[in-house]
Tab-separated table of C-alpha atoms in Angstrom:
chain	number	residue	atom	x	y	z
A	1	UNK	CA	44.152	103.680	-66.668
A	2	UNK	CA	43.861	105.437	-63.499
A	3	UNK	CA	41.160	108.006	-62.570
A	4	UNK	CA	43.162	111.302	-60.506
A	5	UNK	CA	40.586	113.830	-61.564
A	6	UNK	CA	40.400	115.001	-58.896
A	7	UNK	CA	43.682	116.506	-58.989
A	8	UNK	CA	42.492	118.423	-61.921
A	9	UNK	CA	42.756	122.232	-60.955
A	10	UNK	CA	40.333	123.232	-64.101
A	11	UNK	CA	37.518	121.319	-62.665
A	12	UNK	CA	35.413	124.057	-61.883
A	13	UNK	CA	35.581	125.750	-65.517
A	14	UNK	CA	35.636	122.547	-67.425
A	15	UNK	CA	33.391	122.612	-70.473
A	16	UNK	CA	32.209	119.012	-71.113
A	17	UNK	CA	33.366	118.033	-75.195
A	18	UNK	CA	30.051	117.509	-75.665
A	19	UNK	CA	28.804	120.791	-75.274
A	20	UNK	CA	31.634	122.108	-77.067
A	21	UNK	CA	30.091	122.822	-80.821
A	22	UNK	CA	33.835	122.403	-82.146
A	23	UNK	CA	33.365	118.988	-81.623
A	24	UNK	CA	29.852	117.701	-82.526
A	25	UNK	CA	31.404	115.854	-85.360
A	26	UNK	CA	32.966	113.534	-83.103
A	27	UNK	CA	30.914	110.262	-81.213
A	28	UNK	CA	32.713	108.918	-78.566
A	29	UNK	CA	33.906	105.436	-77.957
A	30	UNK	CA	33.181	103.848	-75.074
A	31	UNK	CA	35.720	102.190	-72.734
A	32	UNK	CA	34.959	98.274	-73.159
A	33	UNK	CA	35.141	96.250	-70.116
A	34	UNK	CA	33.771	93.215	-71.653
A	35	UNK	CA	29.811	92.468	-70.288
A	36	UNK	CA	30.906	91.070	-66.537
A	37	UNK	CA	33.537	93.114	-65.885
A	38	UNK	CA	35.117	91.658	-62.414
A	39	UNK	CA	35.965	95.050	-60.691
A	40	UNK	CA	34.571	97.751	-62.803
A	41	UNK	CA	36.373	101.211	-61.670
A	42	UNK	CA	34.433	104.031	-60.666
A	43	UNK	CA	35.509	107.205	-63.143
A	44	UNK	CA	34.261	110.345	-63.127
A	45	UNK	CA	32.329	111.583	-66.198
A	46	UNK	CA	34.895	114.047	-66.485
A	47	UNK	CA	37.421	111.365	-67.053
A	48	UNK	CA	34.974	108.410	-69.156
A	49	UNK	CA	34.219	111.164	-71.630
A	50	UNK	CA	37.407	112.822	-71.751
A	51	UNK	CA	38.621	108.912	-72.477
A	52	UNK	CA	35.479	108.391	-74.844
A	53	UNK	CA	36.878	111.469	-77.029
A	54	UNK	CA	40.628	110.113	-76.742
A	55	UNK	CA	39.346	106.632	-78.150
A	56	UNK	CA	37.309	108.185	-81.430
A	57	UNK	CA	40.255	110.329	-81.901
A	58	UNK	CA	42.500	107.209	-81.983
A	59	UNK	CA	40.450	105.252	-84.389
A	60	UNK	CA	39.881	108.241	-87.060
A	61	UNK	CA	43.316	109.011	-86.617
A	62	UNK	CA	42.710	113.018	-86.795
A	63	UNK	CA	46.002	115.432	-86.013
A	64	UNK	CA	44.441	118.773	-85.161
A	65	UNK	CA	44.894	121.547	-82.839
A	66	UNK	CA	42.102	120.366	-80.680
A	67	UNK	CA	43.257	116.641	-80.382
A	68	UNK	CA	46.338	118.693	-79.005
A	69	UNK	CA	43.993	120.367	-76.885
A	70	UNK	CA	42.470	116.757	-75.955
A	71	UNK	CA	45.612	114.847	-75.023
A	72	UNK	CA	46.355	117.728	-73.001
A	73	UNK	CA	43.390	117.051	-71.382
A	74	UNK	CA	43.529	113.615	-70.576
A	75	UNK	CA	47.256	114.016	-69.784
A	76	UNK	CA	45.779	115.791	-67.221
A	77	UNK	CA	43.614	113.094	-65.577
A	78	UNK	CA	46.432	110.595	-66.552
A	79	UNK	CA	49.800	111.697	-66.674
A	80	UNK	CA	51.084	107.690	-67.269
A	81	UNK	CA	49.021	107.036	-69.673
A	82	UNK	CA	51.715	105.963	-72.528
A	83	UNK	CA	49.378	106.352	-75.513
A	84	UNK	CA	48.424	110.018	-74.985
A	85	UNK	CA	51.621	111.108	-74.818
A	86	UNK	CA	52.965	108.608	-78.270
A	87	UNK	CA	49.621	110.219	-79.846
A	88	UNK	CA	50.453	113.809	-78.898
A	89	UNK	CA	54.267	113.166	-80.140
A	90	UNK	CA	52.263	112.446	-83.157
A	91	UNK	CA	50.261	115.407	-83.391
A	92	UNK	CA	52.934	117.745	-82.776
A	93	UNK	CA	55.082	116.097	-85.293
A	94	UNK	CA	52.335	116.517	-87.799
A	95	UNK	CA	51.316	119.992	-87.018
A	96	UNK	CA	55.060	120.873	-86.614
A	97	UNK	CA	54.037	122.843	-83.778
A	98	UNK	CA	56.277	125.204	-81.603
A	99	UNK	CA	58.652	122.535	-79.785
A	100	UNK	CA	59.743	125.564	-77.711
A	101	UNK	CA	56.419	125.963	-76.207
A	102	UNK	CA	56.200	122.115	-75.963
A	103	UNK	CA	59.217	121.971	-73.811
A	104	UNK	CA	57.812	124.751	-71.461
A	105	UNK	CA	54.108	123.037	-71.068
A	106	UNK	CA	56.028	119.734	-70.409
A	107	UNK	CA	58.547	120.910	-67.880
A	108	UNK	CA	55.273	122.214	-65.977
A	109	UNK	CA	53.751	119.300	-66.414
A	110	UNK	CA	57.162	117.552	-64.437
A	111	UNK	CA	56.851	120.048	-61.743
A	112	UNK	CA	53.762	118.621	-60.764
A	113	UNK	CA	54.566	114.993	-61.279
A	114	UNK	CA	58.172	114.727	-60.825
A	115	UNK	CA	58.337	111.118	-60.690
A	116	UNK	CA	56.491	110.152	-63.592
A	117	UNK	CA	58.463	107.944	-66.575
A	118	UNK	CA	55.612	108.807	-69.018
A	119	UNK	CA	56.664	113.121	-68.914
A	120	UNK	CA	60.385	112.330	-68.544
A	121	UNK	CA	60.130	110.405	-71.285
A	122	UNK	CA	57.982	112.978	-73.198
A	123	UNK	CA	60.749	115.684	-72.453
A	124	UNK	CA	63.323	114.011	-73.521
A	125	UNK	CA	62.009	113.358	-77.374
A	126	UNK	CA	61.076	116.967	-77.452
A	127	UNK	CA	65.082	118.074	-76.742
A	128	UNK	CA	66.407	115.116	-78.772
A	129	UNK	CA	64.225	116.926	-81.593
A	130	UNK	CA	65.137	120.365	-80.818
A	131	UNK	CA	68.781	119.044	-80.401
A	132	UNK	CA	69.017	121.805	-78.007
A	133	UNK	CA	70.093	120.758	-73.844
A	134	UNK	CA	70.496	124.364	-73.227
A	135	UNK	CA	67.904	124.287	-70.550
A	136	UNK	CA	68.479	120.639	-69.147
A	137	UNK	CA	70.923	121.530	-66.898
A	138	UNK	CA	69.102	123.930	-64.654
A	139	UNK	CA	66.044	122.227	-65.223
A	140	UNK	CA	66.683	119.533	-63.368
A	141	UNK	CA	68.794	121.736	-61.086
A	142	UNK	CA	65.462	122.734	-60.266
A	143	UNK	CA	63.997	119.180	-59.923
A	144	UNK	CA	67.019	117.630	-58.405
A	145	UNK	CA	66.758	120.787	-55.598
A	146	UNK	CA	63.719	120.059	-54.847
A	147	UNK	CA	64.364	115.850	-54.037
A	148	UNK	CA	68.237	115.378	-54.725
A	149	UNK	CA	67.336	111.514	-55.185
A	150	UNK	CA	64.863	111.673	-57.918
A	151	UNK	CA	65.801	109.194	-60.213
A	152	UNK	CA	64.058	110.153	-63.092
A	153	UNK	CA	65.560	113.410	-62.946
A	154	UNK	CA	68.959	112.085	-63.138
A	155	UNK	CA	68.249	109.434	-65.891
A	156	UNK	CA	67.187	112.463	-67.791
A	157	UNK	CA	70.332	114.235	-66.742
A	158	UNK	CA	72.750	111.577	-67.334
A	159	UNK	CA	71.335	111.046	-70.956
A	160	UNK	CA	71.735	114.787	-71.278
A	161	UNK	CA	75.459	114.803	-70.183
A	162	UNK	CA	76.356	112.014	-72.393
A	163	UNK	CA	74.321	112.519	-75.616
A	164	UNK	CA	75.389	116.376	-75.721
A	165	UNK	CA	78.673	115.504	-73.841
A	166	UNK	CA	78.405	118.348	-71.206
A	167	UNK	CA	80.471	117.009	-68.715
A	168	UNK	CA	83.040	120.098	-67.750
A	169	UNK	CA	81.158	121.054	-65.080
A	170	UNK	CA	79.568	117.578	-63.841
A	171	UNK	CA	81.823	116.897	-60.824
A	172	UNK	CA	82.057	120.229	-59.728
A	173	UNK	CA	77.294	120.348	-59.499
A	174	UNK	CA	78.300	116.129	-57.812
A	175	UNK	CA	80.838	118.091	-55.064
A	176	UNK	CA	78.423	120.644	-54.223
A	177	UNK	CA	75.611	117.936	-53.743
A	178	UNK	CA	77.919	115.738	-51.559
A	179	UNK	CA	78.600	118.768	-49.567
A	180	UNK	CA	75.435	119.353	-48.822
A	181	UNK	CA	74.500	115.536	-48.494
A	182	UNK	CA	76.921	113.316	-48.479
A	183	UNK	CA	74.735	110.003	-47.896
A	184	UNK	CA	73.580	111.244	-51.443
A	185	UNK	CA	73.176	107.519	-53.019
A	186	UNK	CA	72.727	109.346	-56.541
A	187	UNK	CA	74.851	111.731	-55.991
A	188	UNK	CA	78.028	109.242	-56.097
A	189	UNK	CA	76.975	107.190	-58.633
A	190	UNK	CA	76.841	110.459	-60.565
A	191	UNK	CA	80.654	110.968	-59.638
A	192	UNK	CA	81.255	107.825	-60.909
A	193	UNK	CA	79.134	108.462	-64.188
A	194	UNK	CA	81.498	111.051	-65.131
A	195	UNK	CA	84.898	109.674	-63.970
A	196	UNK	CA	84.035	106.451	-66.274
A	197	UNK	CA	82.981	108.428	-69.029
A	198	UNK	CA	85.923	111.183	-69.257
A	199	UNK	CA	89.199	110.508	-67.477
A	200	UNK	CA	88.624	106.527	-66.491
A	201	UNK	CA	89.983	105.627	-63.661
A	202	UNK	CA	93.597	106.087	-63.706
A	203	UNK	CA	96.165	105.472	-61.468
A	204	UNK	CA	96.196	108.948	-60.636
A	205	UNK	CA	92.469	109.299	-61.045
A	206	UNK	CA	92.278	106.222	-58.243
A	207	UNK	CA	94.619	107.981	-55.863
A	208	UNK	CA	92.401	111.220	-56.059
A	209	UNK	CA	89.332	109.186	-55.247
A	210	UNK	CA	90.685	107.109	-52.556
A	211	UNK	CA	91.289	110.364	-50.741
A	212	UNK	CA	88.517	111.917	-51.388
A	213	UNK	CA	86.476	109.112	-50.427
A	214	UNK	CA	88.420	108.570	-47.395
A	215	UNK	CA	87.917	112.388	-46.165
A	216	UNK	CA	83.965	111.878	-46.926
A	217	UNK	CA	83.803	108.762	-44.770
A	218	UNK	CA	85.551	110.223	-42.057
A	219	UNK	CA	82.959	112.783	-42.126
A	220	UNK	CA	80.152	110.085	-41.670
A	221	UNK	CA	81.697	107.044	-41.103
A	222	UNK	CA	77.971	105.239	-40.848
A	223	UNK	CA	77.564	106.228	-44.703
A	224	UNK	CA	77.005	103.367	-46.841
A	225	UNK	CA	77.044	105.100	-50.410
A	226	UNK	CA	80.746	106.410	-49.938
A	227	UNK	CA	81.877	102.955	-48.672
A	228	UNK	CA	80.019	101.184	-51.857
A	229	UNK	CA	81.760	103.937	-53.902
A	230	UNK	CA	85.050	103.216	-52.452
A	231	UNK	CA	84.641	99.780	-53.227
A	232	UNK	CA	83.887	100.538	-56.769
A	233	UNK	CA	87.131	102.216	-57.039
A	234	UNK	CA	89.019	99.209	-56.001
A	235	UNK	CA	87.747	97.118	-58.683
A	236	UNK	CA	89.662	99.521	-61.323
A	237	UNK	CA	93.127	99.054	-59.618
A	238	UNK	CA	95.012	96.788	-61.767
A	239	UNK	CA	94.802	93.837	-60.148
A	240	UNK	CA	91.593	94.166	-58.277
A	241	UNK	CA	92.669	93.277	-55.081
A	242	UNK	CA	92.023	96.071	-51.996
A	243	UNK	CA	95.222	94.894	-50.739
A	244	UNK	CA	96.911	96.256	-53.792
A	245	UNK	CA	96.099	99.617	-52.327
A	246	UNK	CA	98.409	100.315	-48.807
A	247	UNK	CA	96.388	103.548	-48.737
A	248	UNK	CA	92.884	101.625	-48.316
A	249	UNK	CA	94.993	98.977	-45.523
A	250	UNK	CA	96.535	102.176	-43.766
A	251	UNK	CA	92.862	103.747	-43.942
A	252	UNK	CA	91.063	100.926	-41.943
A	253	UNK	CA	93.547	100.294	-39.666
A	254	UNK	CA	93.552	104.431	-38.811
A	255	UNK	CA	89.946	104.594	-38.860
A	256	UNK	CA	89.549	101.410	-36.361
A	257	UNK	CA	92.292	102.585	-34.204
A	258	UNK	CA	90.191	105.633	-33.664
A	259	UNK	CA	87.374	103.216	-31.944
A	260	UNK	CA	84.684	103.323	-35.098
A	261	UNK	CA	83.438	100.155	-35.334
A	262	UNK	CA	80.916	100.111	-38.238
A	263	UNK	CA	79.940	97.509	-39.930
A	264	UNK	CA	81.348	98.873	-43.590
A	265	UNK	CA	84.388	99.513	-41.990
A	266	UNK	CA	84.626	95.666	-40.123
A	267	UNK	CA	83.383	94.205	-42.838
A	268	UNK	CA	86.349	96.070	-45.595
A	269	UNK	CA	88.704	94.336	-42.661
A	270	UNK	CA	87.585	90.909	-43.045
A	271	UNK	CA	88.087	91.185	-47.163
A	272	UNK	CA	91.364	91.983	-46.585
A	273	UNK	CA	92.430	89.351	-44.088
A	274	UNK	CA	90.971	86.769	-46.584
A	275	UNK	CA	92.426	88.412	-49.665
A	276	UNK	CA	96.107	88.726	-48.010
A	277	UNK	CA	95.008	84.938	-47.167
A	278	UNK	CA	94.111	83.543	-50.421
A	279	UNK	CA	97.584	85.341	-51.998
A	280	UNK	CA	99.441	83.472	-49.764
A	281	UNK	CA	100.758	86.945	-47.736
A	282	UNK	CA	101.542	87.145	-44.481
A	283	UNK	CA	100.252	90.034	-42.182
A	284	UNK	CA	100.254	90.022	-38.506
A	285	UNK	CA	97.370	92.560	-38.217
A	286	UNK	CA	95.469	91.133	-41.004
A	287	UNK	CA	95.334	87.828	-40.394
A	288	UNK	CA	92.737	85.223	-40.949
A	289	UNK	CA	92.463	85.064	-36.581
A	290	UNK	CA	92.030	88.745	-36.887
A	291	UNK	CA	88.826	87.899	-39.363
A	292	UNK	CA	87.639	85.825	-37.165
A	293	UNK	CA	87.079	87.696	-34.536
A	294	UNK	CA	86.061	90.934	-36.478
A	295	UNK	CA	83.210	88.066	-37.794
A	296	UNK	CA	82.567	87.186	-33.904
A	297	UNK	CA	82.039	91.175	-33.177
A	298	UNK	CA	79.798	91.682	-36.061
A	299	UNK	CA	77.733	88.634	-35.146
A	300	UNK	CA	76.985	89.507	-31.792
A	301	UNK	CA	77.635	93.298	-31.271
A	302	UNK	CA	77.729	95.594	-34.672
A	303	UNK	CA	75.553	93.704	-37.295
A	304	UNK	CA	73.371	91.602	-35.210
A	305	UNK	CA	70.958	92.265	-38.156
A	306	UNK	CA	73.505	89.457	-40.800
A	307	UNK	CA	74.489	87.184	-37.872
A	308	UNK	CA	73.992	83.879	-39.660
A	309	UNK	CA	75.835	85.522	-42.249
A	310	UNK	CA	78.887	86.652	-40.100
A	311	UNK	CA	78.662	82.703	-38.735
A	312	UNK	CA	78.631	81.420	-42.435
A	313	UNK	CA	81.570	83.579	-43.421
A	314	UNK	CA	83.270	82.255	-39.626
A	315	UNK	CA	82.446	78.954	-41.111
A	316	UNK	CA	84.349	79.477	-44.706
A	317	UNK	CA	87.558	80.908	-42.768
A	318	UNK	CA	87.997	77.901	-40.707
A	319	UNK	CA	87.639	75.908	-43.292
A	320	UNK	CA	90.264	77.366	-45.748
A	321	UNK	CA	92.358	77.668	-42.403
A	322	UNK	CA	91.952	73.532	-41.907
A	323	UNK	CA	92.274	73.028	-45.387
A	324	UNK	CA	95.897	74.905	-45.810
A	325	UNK	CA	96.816	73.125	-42.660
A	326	UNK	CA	95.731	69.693	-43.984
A	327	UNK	CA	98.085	70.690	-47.750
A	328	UNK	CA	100.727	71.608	-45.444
């Protein structure tokens, strides 16, 4: 339990529950840290009573509107805290209190943590009990606008899309993001989120997103994310193999010829020299001498940052290059 009182905004106009004559029924329970605690932490009294409160509430078990009021409270002071939120889930249940309002005093609450589990998790119970997304979307429109990579936002999203199955207009929200950011890590496993979960990748599907992929990489050709998502697409070709694709061959080949020289790029080469390798094809540009010296210019010039990795993968080539020498 953390103490962040002092991002409480109420401070000022907080009424201590002990000088509230609503709740002069109620002794609080102490916070036990055994008699020698090692590190004892240095709360406010703001938070130890607000926490003193929560714990008598807990062990009478009372559902009210002011143990609403309470875990709102020490929400508040401790927006992780996983047992005020299961207790308030509680409350509201029993009260069968205005879920409406619940989802508009939560999504508040997310504005001003936007990366905490505890109120994603919160919101998303509320909707699965409303069984209403209709404000999901733009909701974490909002979130998403504000830091496109939040991941809790698009957990939350993603469950949205495929428990309410609201995917029509998915790709077209991921194309606008990749517009805008294209080394948008989330933003392309999004596009693959939907693909997998409507169309699949078929062959036609494949061809669509090897071009498209292509185009955003030739945009940024430094862009990790659309060279990982490439590479995801090649595992749902029918055989697996890149070289089963001439578009992804003709790609690097194009892409090198124009001078780029990054390490994705290099690296996509080398695959392919060993894969036309291992299936016993024979290809003059991608060859396994070819790999080798792609490893060489990695090593030393590109990727200085995996060199002993470059040399270990040198070191495999040779070897299957001895070994189908020594066979033959």
């Amino acid at each position: 339990m953390t103490d962040s009182s002092s991002d409480c905004t109420y401070e000022e106009e907080y009424v201590f529950y002990k000088n509230r004559p609503h709740w002069k029924d109620v002794t609080p329970v102490p916070q036990d840290d055994g008699p020698n605690p090692v590190v004892a932490i240095a709360y406010t009294e703001q938070f130890r009573e607000i926490y003193d409160y929560f714990r008598a509430i807990l062990r009478s078990g009372e559902k009210s509107e002011r143990v609403l009021e309470l875990t709102n409270d020490a929400a508040q002071l401790n927006p992780a805290n996983y047992t005020v939120w299961q207790y308030r889930r509680e409350v509201l249940s029993h009260l069968k209190s205005n879920l409406s309002d619940e989802l508009n005093y939560i999504g508040e609450t997310i504005s001003e943590h936007p990366k905490n589990y505890q109120v994603w998790h919160h919101r998303r119970v509320i909707v699965e009990w409303l069984k209403d997304p209709s404000k999901e979307m733009e909701f974490t429109n909002v979130i998403l606008a504000q830091d496109s990579k939040n991941y809790h936002a698009w957990q939350h999203r993603q469950w949205v899309v495929a428990t309410f199955k609201l995917y029509d207009l998915e790709l077209e929200f991921v194309n606008d993001l990749l517009l805008k950011d294209v080394r948008n890590n989330s933003a392309w496993n999004q596009r693959y989120f939907v693909i997998i979960h409507t169309s699949g990748f078929t062959p036609n599907v494949i061809k669509n997103e090897l071009e498209y992929t292509a185009g955003k990489i030739r945009e940024v050709v430094n862009n990790e994310s659309a060279w990982n998502y490439l590479r995801g697409i090649i595992c749902h070709t029918e055989s697996g193999n890149i070289t089963s694709e001439e578009f992804i061959m003709k790609f690097c080949e194009d892409l090198y010829g124009t001078g780029c020289r990054c390490p994705y790029l290099l690296a996509l080469i080398v695959d392919i020299c060993e894969e036309l390798f291992e299936l016993g094809a024979s290809d003059e540009i991608f060859s396994m001498q070819r790999a080798l010296q792609v490893c060489d210019d990695l090593a030393l010039e590109h990727d200085k940052i995996r060199k002993e990795y470059w040399k270990f993968i040198s070191r495999r080539i040779n070897q299957a290059l001895l070994h189908r020498t020594t066979a033959a």
